[in-house]
GROMACS .gro file of C-alpha atoms in nm:
model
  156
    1UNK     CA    1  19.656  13.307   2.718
    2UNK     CA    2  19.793  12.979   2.790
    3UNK     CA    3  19.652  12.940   3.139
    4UNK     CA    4  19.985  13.039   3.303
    5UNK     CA    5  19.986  13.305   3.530
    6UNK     CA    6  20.215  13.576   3.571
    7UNK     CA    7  20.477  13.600   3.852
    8UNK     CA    8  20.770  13.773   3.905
    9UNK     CA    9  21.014  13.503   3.740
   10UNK     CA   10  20.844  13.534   3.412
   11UNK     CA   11  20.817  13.929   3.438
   12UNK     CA   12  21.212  13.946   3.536
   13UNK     CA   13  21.252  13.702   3.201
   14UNK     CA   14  21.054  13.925   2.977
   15UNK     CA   15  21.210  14.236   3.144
   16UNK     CA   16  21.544  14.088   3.064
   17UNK     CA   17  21.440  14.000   2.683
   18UNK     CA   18  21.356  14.388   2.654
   19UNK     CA   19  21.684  14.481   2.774
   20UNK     CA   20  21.899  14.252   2.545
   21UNK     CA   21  21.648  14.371   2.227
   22UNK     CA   22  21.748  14.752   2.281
   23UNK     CA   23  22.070  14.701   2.373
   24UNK     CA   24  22.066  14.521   2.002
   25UNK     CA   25  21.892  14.801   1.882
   26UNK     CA   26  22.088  15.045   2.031
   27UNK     CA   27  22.438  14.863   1.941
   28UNK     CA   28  22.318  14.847   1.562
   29UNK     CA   29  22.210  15.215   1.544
   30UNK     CA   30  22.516  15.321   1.656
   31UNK     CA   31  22.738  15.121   1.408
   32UNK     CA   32  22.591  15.337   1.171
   33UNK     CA   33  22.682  15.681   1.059
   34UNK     CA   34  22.630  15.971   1.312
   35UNK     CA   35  22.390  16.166   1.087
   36UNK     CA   36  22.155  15.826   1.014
   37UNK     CA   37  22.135  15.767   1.407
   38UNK     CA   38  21.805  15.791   1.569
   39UNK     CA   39  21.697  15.933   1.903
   40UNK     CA   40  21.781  15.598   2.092
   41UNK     CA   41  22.208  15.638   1.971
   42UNK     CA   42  22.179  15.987   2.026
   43UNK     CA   43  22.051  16.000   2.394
   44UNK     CA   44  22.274  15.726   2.489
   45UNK     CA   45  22.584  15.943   2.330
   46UNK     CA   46  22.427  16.222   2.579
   47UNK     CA   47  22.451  16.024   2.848
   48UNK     CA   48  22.779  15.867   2.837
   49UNK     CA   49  22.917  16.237   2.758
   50UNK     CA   50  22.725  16.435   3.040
   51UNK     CA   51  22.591  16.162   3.250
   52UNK     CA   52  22.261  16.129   3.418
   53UNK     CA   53  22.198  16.448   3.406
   54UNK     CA   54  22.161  16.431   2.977
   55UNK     CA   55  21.873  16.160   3.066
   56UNK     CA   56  21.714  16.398   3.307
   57UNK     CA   57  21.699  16.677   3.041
   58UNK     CA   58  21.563  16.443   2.816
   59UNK     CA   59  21.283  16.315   3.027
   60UNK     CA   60  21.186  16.690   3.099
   61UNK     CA   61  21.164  16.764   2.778
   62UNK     CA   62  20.955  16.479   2.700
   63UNK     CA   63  20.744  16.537   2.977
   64UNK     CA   64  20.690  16.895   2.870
   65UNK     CA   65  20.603  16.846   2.510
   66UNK     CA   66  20.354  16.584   2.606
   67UNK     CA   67  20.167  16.834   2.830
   68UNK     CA   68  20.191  17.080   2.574
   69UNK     CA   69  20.000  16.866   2.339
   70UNK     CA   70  19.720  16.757   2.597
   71UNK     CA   71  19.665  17.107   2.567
   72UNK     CA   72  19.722  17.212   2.227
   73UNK     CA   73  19.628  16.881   2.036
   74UNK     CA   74  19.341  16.800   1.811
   75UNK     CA   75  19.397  16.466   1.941
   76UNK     CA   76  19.326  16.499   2.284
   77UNK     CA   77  18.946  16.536   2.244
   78UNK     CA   78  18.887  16.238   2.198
   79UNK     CA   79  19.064  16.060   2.452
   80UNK     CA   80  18.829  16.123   2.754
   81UNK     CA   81  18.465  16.024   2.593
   82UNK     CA   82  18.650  15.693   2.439
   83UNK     CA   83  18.800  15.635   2.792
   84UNK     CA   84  18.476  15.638   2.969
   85UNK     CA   85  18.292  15.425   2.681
   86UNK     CA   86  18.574  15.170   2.665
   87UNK     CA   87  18.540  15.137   3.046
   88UNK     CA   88  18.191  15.133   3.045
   89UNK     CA   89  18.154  14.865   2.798
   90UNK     CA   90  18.415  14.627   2.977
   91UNK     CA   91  18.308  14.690   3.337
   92UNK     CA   92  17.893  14.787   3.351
   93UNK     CA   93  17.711  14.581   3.467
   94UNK     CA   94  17.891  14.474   3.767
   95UNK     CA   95  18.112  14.201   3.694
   96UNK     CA   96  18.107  14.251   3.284
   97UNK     CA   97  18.500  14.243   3.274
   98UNK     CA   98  18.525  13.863   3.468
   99UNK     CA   99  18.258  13.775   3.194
  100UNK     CA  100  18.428  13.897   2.904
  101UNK     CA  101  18.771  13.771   2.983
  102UNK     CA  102  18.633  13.410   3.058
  103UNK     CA  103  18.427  13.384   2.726
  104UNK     CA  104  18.675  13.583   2.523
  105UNK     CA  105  19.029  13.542   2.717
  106UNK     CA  106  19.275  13.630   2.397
  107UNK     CA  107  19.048  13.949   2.346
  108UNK     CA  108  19.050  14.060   2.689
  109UNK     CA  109  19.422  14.035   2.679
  110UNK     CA  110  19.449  14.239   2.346
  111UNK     CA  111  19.246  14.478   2.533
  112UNK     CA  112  19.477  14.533   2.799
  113UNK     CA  113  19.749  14.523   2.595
  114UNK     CA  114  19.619  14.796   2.403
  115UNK     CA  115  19.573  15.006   2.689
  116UNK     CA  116  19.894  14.920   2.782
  117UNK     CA  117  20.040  15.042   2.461
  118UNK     CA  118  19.849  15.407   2.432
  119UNK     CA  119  19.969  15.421   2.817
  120UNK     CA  120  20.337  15.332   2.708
  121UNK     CA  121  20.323  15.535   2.383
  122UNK     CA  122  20.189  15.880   2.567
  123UNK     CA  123  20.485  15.843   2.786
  124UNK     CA  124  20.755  15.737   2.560
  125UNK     CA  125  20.656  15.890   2.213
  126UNK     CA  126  20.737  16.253   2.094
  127UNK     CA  127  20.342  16.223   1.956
  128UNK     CA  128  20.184  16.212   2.340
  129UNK     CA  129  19.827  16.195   2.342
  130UNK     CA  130  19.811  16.134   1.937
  131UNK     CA  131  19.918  15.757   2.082
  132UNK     CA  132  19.630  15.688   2.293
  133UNK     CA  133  19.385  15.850   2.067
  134UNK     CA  134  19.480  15.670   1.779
  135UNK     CA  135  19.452  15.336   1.989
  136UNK     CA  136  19.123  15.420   2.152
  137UNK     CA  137  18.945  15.444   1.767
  138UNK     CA  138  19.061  15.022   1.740
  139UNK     CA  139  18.974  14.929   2.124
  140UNK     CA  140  18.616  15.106   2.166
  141UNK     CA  141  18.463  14.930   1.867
  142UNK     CA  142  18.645  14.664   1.937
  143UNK     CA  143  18.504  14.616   2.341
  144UNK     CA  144  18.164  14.692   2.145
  145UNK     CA  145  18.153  14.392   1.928
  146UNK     CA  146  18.270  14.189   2.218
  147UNK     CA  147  18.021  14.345   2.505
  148UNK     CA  148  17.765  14.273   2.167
  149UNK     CA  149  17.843  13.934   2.127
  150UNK     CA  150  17.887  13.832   2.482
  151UNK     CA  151  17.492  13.967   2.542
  152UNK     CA  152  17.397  13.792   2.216
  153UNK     CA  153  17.574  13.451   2.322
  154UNK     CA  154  17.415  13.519   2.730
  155UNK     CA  155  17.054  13.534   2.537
  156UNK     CA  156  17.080  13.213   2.354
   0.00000   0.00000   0.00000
């Protein structure tokens, strides 16, 4: 947003910030009582008492519910239609994305974070496809008013 671009210095710094704020997370969740701990304290107890293995498990696991629920999930229907829309709106016509992030450049990047965020929260939450869902009903309206506006502004 402030003109700078990305590179790999500044995506090692904000890597490393994520690491130092869960291993605070992690360090204060453990220095509580064993029945108040969340997932986080708990896998990390796995792992340091079985090893990599513990992590594996858990990943599988993960990875297994989440299909179950692409399957099984009210919230799943909605994902594809919204996915097509919200691409439609920022990409058709030709060039409609490198028009919308010029005119609107904080937008566009709350757009891809969003994206990024139902993409992180399928993979990383125990509620799967409820994540993406949930963030597609905020970004498709959203990409609507802009797509809207940006044809309204292109007229004048």
């Amino acid at each position: 947003l402030r003109g700078r671009r990305v590179d790999l210095k500044l995506m090692a710094l904000f890597g490393a910030g994520a690491v130092v704020a869960v291993a605070g997370f992690l360090a204060f969740d453990l220095s509580r009582p064993p029945e108040a701990r969340t997932h986080l304290a708990r896998l990390y107890e796995s792992v340091a008492d079985r090893g990599g293995g513990a992590l594996l498990d858990a990943m599988e696991r993960k990875a297994a519910a989440n299909l179950r629920l692409l399957t099984r999930s009210v919230w799943a229907i909605p994902v594809i239609p919204a996915g097509v829309a919200l691409h439609y709106l920022v990409t058709r016509p030709r060039g409609q994305w490198a028009r919308l992030r010029s005119t609107y450049p904080a937008a566009a990047a709350g757009l891809v974070a969003g994206i990024v965020t139902a993409a992180l929260g399928f993979a990383l939450n125990d509620s799967g496809i409820g994540i993406p869902s949930v963030m597609l009903i905020f970004l498709v309206p959203y990409a609507l008013v802009l797509r809207l506006d940006e044809e309204r502004t292109a007229r004048s």
